PDB file of C-alpha atoms and ligand atoms in Angstrom:
ATOM      1  CA  MET A   1     -12.629   1.088   4.953  1.00 42.00           C
ATOM      2  CA  ILE A   2     -10.222  -1.897   4.233  1.00 53.00           C
ATOM      3  CA  THR A   3     -12.762  -4.205   3.059  1.00 52.00           C
ATOM      4  CA  ASN A   4     -13.665  -4.442  -0.668  1.00 58.00           C
ATOM      5  CA  PRO A   5     -17.026  -2.908  -0.708  1.00 57.00           C
ATOM      6  CA  ASN A   6     -17.537  -5.527  -3.614  1.00 55.00           C
ATOM      7  CA  ASN A   7     -18.036  -3.537  -6.327  1.00 66.00           C
ATOM      8  CA  GLY A   8     -14.052  -4.000  -7.133  1.00 72.00           C
ATOM      9  CA  LYS A   9     -13.192  -0.388  -6.235  1.00 88.00           C
ATOM     10  CA  PHE A  10     -11.537   0.697  -2.898  1.00 94.00           C
ATOM     11  CA  GLU A  11     -11.985   4.186  -1.597  1.00 93.00           C
ATOM     12  CA  LEU A  12      -9.184   6.378  -0.322  1.00 95.00           C
ATOM     13  CA  LEU A  13      -9.582   6.465   3.652  1.00 95.00           C
ATOM     14  CA  THR A  14     -10.960   9.234   5.445  1.00 95.00           C
ATOM     15  CA  LEU A  15      -8.730  10.447   8.114  1.00 97.00           C
ATOM     16  CA  PRO A  16     -10.012  10.314  11.443  1.00 95.00           C
ATOM     17  CA  TYR A  17      -8.185  13.517  12.566  1.00 97.00           C
ATOM     18  CA  ALA A  18      -7.965  16.743  10.863  1.00 98.00           C
ATOM     19  CA  GLU A  19      -4.945  17.231   8.516  1.00 97.00           C
ATOM     20  CA  ASP A  20      -3.213  19.518  10.931  1.00 98.00           C
ATOM     21  CA  ALA A  21      -4.088  17.412  14.132  1.00 98.00           C
ATOM     22  CA  LEU A  22      -0.655  15.676  14.085  1.00 98.00           C
ATOM     23  CA  ALA A  23       1.716  18.544  13.714  1.00 98.00           C
ATOM     24  CA  PRO A  24       4.334  19.155  14.495  1.00 98.00           C
ATOM     25  CA  VAL A  25       5.520  15.352  14.311  1.00 98.00           C
ATOM     26  CA  ILE A  26       3.380  14.832  10.969  1.00 98.00           C
ATOM     27  CA  SER A  27       2.682  18.195   9.472  1.00 98.00           C
ATOM     28  CA  ALA A  28      -0.591  19.413   7.451  1.00 98.00           C
ATOM     29  CA  GLU A  29       1.760  19.830   4.491  1.00 98.00           C
ATOM     30  CA  THR A  30       3.089  16.427   4.409  1.00 98.00           C
ATOM     31  CA  ILE A  31      -0.637  14.986   5.154  1.00 98.00           C
ATOM     32  CA  ARG A  32      -1.496  16.893   1.824  1.00 98.00           C
ATOM     33  CA  PHE A  33       0.878  15.185  -0.050  1.00 98.00           C
ATOM     34  CA  HIS A  34       1.415  11.927   1.450  1.00 98.00           C
ATOM     35  CA  HIS A  35      -2.660  10.952   2.133  1.00 98.00           C
ATOM     36  CA  GLY A  36      -3.939  13.575  -0.643  1.00 98.00           C
ATOM     37  CA  LYS A  37      -1.169  12.566  -3.311  1.00 98.00           C
ATOM     38  CA  HIS A  38       0.748   9.442  -2.439  1.00 98.00           C
ATOM     39  CA  LEU A  39      -2.119   7.599  -1.260  1.00 98.00           C
ATOM     40  CA  GLN A  40      -4.920   8.780  -3.494  1.00 97.00           C
ATOM     41  CA  ALA A  41      -2.260   7.552  -6.302  1.00 98.00           C
ATOM     42  CA  TYR A  42      -1.944   3.694  -4.623  1.00 98.00           C
ATOM     43  CA  VAL A  43      -5.521   3.456  -4.477  1.00 97.00           C
ATOM     44  CA  ASN A  44      -6.451   4.988  -8.097  1.00 96.00           C
ATOM     45  CA  ASN A  45      -3.851   2.315  -9.383  1.00 97.00           C
ATOM     46  CA  LEU A  46      -5.295  -0.462  -7.623  1.00 96.00           C
ATOM     47  CA  ASN A  47      -8.747   0.236  -8.866  1.00 95.00           C
ATOM     48  CA  ALA A  48      -7.651   0.750 -12.300  1.00 95.00           C
ATOM     49  CA  ALA A  49      -6.035  -2.459 -12.760  1.00 95.00           C
ATOM     50  CA  LEU A  50      -8.395  -4.701 -10.463  1.00 94.00           C
ATOM     51  CA  PRO A  51     -11.012  -5.015 -13.030  1.00 92.00           C
ATOM     52  CA  GLY A  52     -11.429  -8.053 -14.843  1.00 92.00           C
ATOM     53  CA  THR A  53      -8.904 -10.180 -12.571  1.00 94.00           C
ATOM     54  CA  PRO A  54      -9.806 -12.973 -10.630  1.00 94.00           C
ATOM     55  CA  LEU A  55      -9.006 -10.700  -7.193  1.00 94.00           C
ATOM     56  CA  GLU A  56     -11.686  -8.398  -8.706  1.00 91.00           C
ATOM     57  CA  ASN A  57     -13.976  -8.766  -5.522  1.00 89.00           C
ATOM     58  CA  LEU A  58     -11.611  -9.754  -2.761  1.00 92.00           C
ATOM     59  CA  PRO A  59     -10.975  -8.114   0.186  1.00 92.00           C
ATOM     60  CA  LEU A  60      -7.788  -5.861   0.301  1.00 94.00           C
ATOM     61  CA  GLU A  61      -5.937  -8.049   2.396  1.00 95.00           C
ATOM     62  CA  GLU A  62      -6.188 -11.405   0.054  1.00 95.00           C
ATOM     63  CA  VAL A  63      -5.203  -8.981  -2.609  1.00 96.00           C
ATOM     64  CA  VAL A  64      -2.006  -8.065  -0.872  1.00 97.00           C
ATOM     65  CA  VAL A  65      -1.251 -11.633  -0.672  1.00 97.00           C
ATOM     66  CA  LYS A  66      -2.428 -12.982  -4.036  1.00 97.00           C
ATOM     67  CA  ALA A  67      -1.582 -10.237  -6.218  1.00 97.00           C
ATOM     68  CA  GLU A  68       1.597  -9.896  -8.247  1.00 96.00           C
ATOM     69  CA  GLY A  69       4.022  -6.908  -9.777  1.00 95.00           C
ATOM     70  CA  GLY A  70       2.669  -3.701  -9.964  1.00 96.00           C
ATOM     71  CA  MET A  71      -1.217  -4.649  -8.527  1.00 97.00           C
ATOM     72  CA  ARG A  72       1.080  -6.388  -5.805  1.00 97.00           C
ATOM     73  CA  ASN A  73       2.638  -3.004  -4.882  1.00 98.00           C
ATOM     74  CA  ASN A  74      -0.494  -0.849  -5.049  1.00 98.00           C
ATOM     75  CA  ALA A  75      -2.739  -3.209  -2.644  1.00 97.00           C
ATOM     76  CA  GLY A  76       0.198  -3.166  -0.442  1.00 98.00           C
ATOM     77  CA  GLN A  77       0.554   0.563  -0.196  1.00 98.00           C
ATOM     78  CA  THR A  78      -3.475   1.101   0.133  1.00 97.00           C
ATOM     79  CA  LEU A  79      -3.337  -1.364   3.116  1.00 97.00           C
ATOM     80  CA  ASN A  80       0.146  -0.608   4.512  1.00 98.00           C
ATOM     81  CA  HIS A  81      -0.922   3.314   4.388  1.00 98.00           C
ATOM     82  CA  ASN A  82      -4.623   2.439   5.926  1.00 97.00           C
ATOM     83  CA  LEU A  83      -3.021   0.790   8.782  1.00 97.00           C
ATOM     84  CA  TYR A  84      -0.142   3.549   9.380  1.00 98.00           C
ATOM     85  CA  PHE A  85      -2.837   6.443   9.418  1.00 98.00           C
ATOM     86  CA  LEU A  86      -5.150   5.117  11.521  1.00 97.00           C
ATOM     87  CA  GLN A  87      -2.795   4.700  14.150  1.00 98.00           C
ATOM     88  CA  PHE A  88      -2.397   7.970  14.959  1.00 98.00           C
ATOM     89  CA  ALA A  89      -4.367  10.448  16.949  1.00 98.00           C
ATOM     90  CA  PRO A  90      -3.322  14.325  18.609  1.00 97.00           C
ATOM     91  CA  LYS A  91      -4.422  13.084  22.216  1.00 95.00           C
ATOM     92  CA  PRO A  92      -4.005   9.526  22.280  1.00 94.00           C
ATOM     93  CA  ALA A  93      -6.226   7.536  24.203  1.00 92.00           C
ATOM     94  CA  LYS A  94      -3.582   5.546  25.491  1.00 92.00           C
ATOM     95  CA  SER A  95       0.315   6.442  25.351  1.00 92.00           C
ATOM     96  CA  ALA A  96       1.395   3.115  26.769  1.00 96.00           C
ATOM     97  CA  PRO A  97       0.161  -0.766  25.664  1.00 97.00           C
ATOM     98  CA  SER A  98      -1.672  -2.317  28.534  1.00 97.00           C
ATOM     99  CA  GLY A  99      -3.060  -5.873  29.182  1.00 96.00           C
ATOM    100  CA  LEU A 100      -2.138  -8.590  26.287  1.00 96.00           C
ATOM    101  CA  LEU A 101      -0.599  -6.823  24.567  1.00 97.00           C
ATOM    102  CA  ALA A 102       1.775  -5.199  27.243  1.00 98.00           C
ATOM    103  CA  ALA A 103       2.307  -8.721  28.638  1.00 98.00           C
ATOM    104  CA  ALA A 104       3.247 -10.118  25.375  1.00 98.00           C
ATOM    105  CA  ILE A 105       5.756  -7.095  24.599  1.00 98.00           C
ATOM    106  CA  ASP A 106       7.217  -7.701  28.265  1.00 98.00           C
ATOM    107  CA  ARG A 107       7.545 -11.532  27.346  1.00 98.00           C
ATOM    108  CA  ASP A 108       9.252 -10.618  23.727  1.00 98.00           C
ATOM    109  CA  PHE A 109      11.077  -7.318  24.187  1.00 98.00           C
ATOM    110  CA  GLY A 110      11.673  -7.579  27.849  1.00 98.00           C
ATOM    111  CA  SER A 111      10.456  -4.290  28.150  1.00 98.00           C
ATOM    112  CA  VAL A 112       8.002  -1.411  26.521  1.00 98.00           C
ATOM    113  CA  ASN A 113      10.748   0.970  26.116  1.00 98.00           C
ATOM    114  CA  ASN A 114      13.368  -2.066  25.134  1.00 98.00           C
ATOM    115  CA  PHE A 115      10.767  -2.439  22.406  1.00 98.00           C
ATOM    116  CA  MET A 116      10.635   0.679  21.017  1.00 98.00           C
ATOM    117  CA  THR A 117      14.038   1.171  20.924  1.00 98.00           C
ATOM    118  CA  GLU A 118      14.372  -1.884  18.788  1.00 98.00           C
ATOM    119  CA  PHE A 119      11.645  -0.605  16.555  1.00 98.00           C
ATOM    120  CA  VAL A 120      13.343   2.441  15.929  1.00 98.00           C
ATOM    121  CA  GLN A 121      16.872   1.028  15.176  1.00 98.00           C
ATOM    122  CA  LYS A 122      14.957  -1.727  12.707  1.00 98.00           C
ATOM    123  CA  GLY A 123      13.431   1.344  11.009  1.00 98.00           C
ATOM    124  CA  VAL A 124      16.443   3.176  10.712  1.00 98.00           C
ATOM    125  CA  SER A 125      18.294   0.177   9.666  1.00 98.00           C
ATOM    126  CA  LEU A 126      16.102  -0.480   7.060  1.00 98.00           C
ATOM    127  CA  PHE A 127      18.083   0.623   3.548  1.00 97.00           C
ATOM    128  CA  GLY A 128      15.923   2.542   0.988  1.00 96.00           C
ATOM    129  CA  SER A 129      11.765   2.679   1.306  1.00 98.00           C
ATOM    130  CA  GLY A 130       9.880   0.804   3.004  1.00 98.00           C
ATOM    131  CA  TRP A 131       8.174  -0.222   6.623  1.00 98.00           C
ATOM    132  CA  VAL A 132       8.879  -1.211   9.788  1.00 98.00           C
ATOM    133  CA  TRP A 133       6.081  -3.690  11.429  1.00 98.00           C
ATOM    134  CA  LEU A 134       5.224  -5.108  14.600  1.00 98.00           C
ATOM    135  CA  ALA A 135       3.827  -8.216  14.115  1.00 98.00           C
ATOM    136  CA  ASP A 136       2.054 -11.648  15.274  1.00 98.00           C
ATOM    137  CA  ASP A 137       3.513 -15.048  14.225  1.00 95.00           C
ATOM    138  CA  ASP A 138       1.204 -18.230  14.369  1.00 86.00           C
ATOM    139  CA  GLN A 139       2.996 -19.212  17.217  1.00 92.00           C
ATOM    140  CA  GLY A 140       1.462 -16.112  18.965  1.00 92.00           C
ATOM    141  CA  LYS A 141       5.711 -14.447  19.407  1.00 97.00           C
ATOM    142  CA  LEU A 142       5.574 -11.050  18.667  1.00 98.00           C
ATOM    143  CA  GLN A 143       8.292  -9.802  16.025  1.00 98.00           C
ATOM    144  CA  ILE A 144       9.858  -6.777  14.689  1.00 98.00           C
ATOM    145  CA  THR A 145      10.016  -7.257  10.879  1.00 98.00           C
ATOM    146  CA  GLN A 146      11.507  -4.652   7.912  1.00 98.00           C
ATOM    147  CA  GLU A 147       9.700  -4.926   4.969  1.00 98.00           C
ATOM    148  CA  THR A 148      10.943  -2.931   1.389  1.00 98.00           C
ATOM    149  CA  ASN A 149       8.939  -0.852  -0.767  1.00 98.00           C
ATOM    150  CA  ALA A 150       5.277  -1.945  -0.282  1.00 98.00           C
ATOM    151  CA  GLY A 151       5.846  -5.124   1.806  1.00 98.00           C
ATOM    152  CA  ASN A 152       3.235  -6.087   4.243  1.00 98.00           C
ATOM    153  CA  PRO A 153       4.044  -9.167   6.816  1.00 98.00           C
ATOM    154  CA  LEU A 154       0.617 -11.069   5.956  1.00 98.00           C
ATOM    155  CA  GLN A 155       2.494 -12.244   2.638  1.00 98.00           C
ATOM    156  CA  ARG A 156       4.687 -14.199   4.832  1.00 95.00           C
ATOM    157  CA  GLY A 157       1.668 -15.111   6.814  1.00 96.00           C
ATOM    158  CA  LEU A 158       2.141 -12.931   9.930  1.00 98.00           C
ATOM    159  CA  HIS A 159      -0.583 -10.652  11.264  1.00 98.00           C
ATOM    160  CA  PRO A 160       0.296  -6.834  11.199  1.00 98.00           C
ATOM    161  CA  LEU A 161      -0.123  -4.943  14.536  1.00 98.00           C
ATOM    162  CA  LEU A 162       1.814  -1.677  14.233  1.00 98.00           C
ATOM    163  CA  THR A 163       4.028  -0.180  11.616  1.00 98.00           C
ATOM    164  CA  PHE A 164       5.959   2.923  10.558  1.00 98.00           C
ATOM    165  CA  ASP A 165       6.426   4.163   7.200  1.00 98.00           C
ATOM    166  CA  VAL A 166      10.230   4.940   6.584  1.00 98.00           C
ATOM    167  CA  TRP A 167       9.610   6.342   2.583  1.00 98.00           C
ATOM    168  CA  GLU A 168      11.299   9.731   2.780  1.00 97.00           C
ATOM    169  CA  HIS A 169       7.529  10.867   1.409  1.00 98.00           C
ATOM    170  CA  ALA A 170       6.571  10.486   5.130  1.00 98.00           C
ATOM    171  CA  TYR A 171       9.100  12.478   7.141  1.00 98.00           C
ATOM    172  CA  TYR A 172      11.270  14.188   4.738  1.00 98.00           C
ATOM    173  CA  LEU A 173       9.622  17.997   4.435  1.00 98.00           C
ATOM    174  CA  ASP A 174       9.355  17.718   8.503  1.00 98.00           C
ATOM    175  CA  TYR A 175      12.371  16.145   9.817  1.00 98.00           C
ATOM    176  CA  GLN A 176      14.654  15.966   6.473  1.00 97.00           C
ATOM    177  CA  ASN A 177      17.190  13.476   7.240  1.00 97.00           C
ATOM    178  CA  ARG A 178      16.496  12.904  10.573  1.00 98.00           C
ATOM    179  CA  ARG A 179      14.830   9.207  10.172  1.00 98.00           C
ATOM    180  CA  ALA A 180      15.463   8.183  13.623  1.00 98.00           C
ATOM    181  CA  ASP A 181      14.175  11.488  15.410  1.00 98.00           C
ATOM    182  CA  HIS A 182      10.979  10.854  13.434  1.00 98.00           C
ATOM    183  CA  LEU A 183      10.438   7.547  14.143  1.00 98.00           C
ATOM    184  CA  LYS A 184      10.827   8.666  17.990  1.00 98.00           C
ATOM    185  CA  ASP A 185       8.521  10.961  17.886  1.00 98.00           C
ATOM    186  CA  LEU A 186       5.925   9.021  16.183  1.00 98.00           C
ATOM    187  CA  PHE A 187       5.223   7.122  19.165  1.00 98.00           C
ATOM    188  CA  THR A 188       4.120  10.255  21.073  1.00 98.00           C
ATOM    189  CA  ILE A 189       1.262  10.405  18.044  1.00 98.00           C
ATOM    190  CA  LEU A 190       0.514   6.504  18.393  1.00 98.00           C
ATOM    191  CA  ASP A 191      -2.804   5.454  20.201  1.00 98.00           C
ATOM    192  CA  TRP A 192      -1.986   2.206  21.649  1.00 98.00           C
ATOM    193  CA  THR A 193      -5.474   1.545  21.768  1.00 97.00           C
ATOM    194  CA  VAL A 194      -5.964   0.755  18.070  1.00 97.00           C
ATOM    195  CA  ILE A 195      -2.914  -1.546  18.235  1.00 98.00           C
ATOM    196  CA  GLU A 196      -4.862  -3.540  21.604  1.00 98.00           C
ATOM    197  CA  ASN A 197      -7.657  -3.653  19.177  1.00 97.00           C
ATOM    198  CA  ARG A 198      -5.846  -5.066  16.215  1.00 97.00           C
ATOM    199  CA  TYR A 199      -3.595  -7.730  18.845  1.00 97.00           C
ATOM    200  CA  ALA A 200      -7.607  -8.830  20.140  1.00 96.00           C
ATOM    201  CA  GLU A 201      -8.949  -9.367  16.427  1.00 95.00           C
ATOM    202  CA  VAL A 202      -5.272 -11.768  16.222  1.00 95.00           C
ATOM    203  CA  LEU A 203      -6.311 -13.843  19.693  1.00 94.00           C
ATOM    204  CA  LYS A 204     -10.023 -14.503  18.638  1.00 90.00           C
TER     205      LYS A 204
HETATM  206 MN1   MN B   1       4.079   6.166   2.760  1.00 94.99          MN
END
């Protein structure tokens, strides 16, 4: 779903859960707009812009790093939303990290609770639209980064592991202006297995 199928076209991510499965943290109505309208539009805009460019047959991750202007925004939003939607589960297999990821979080943030508090705070203090990320740098250190608009840590050489969308379209129907409450509640549907698998890929 992330890798370009090599025909120059990306496809809308198929959600691995029913549209009402994440309620009340993310309602079916929000899923219908966020996945069915917003993400679909980013994918369509990206597919319309790619043909005839040198980036046409590259994997999405490379397009995100190499594209400029509107194509960079639409590629970024496509990748960011794929990573975002795939992290959640109605009944997460793991509600807390373990193993190497847990050890790295303890090392770099003191504890998982400290990490979650700081992550929510960074999401709340991001002015306007954007994304808060947990990313791994090339020294193997975990960082929380704030990226505005369609930004992705790949664009500064970091490896993205976890992300919360702080655009208002992600939460306004369900939480109105209560961004902090929404971000805290997202941790209740976060499947840490997904984040551990991403971390294992980075460590390879
Ligand atoms: Mn979004």
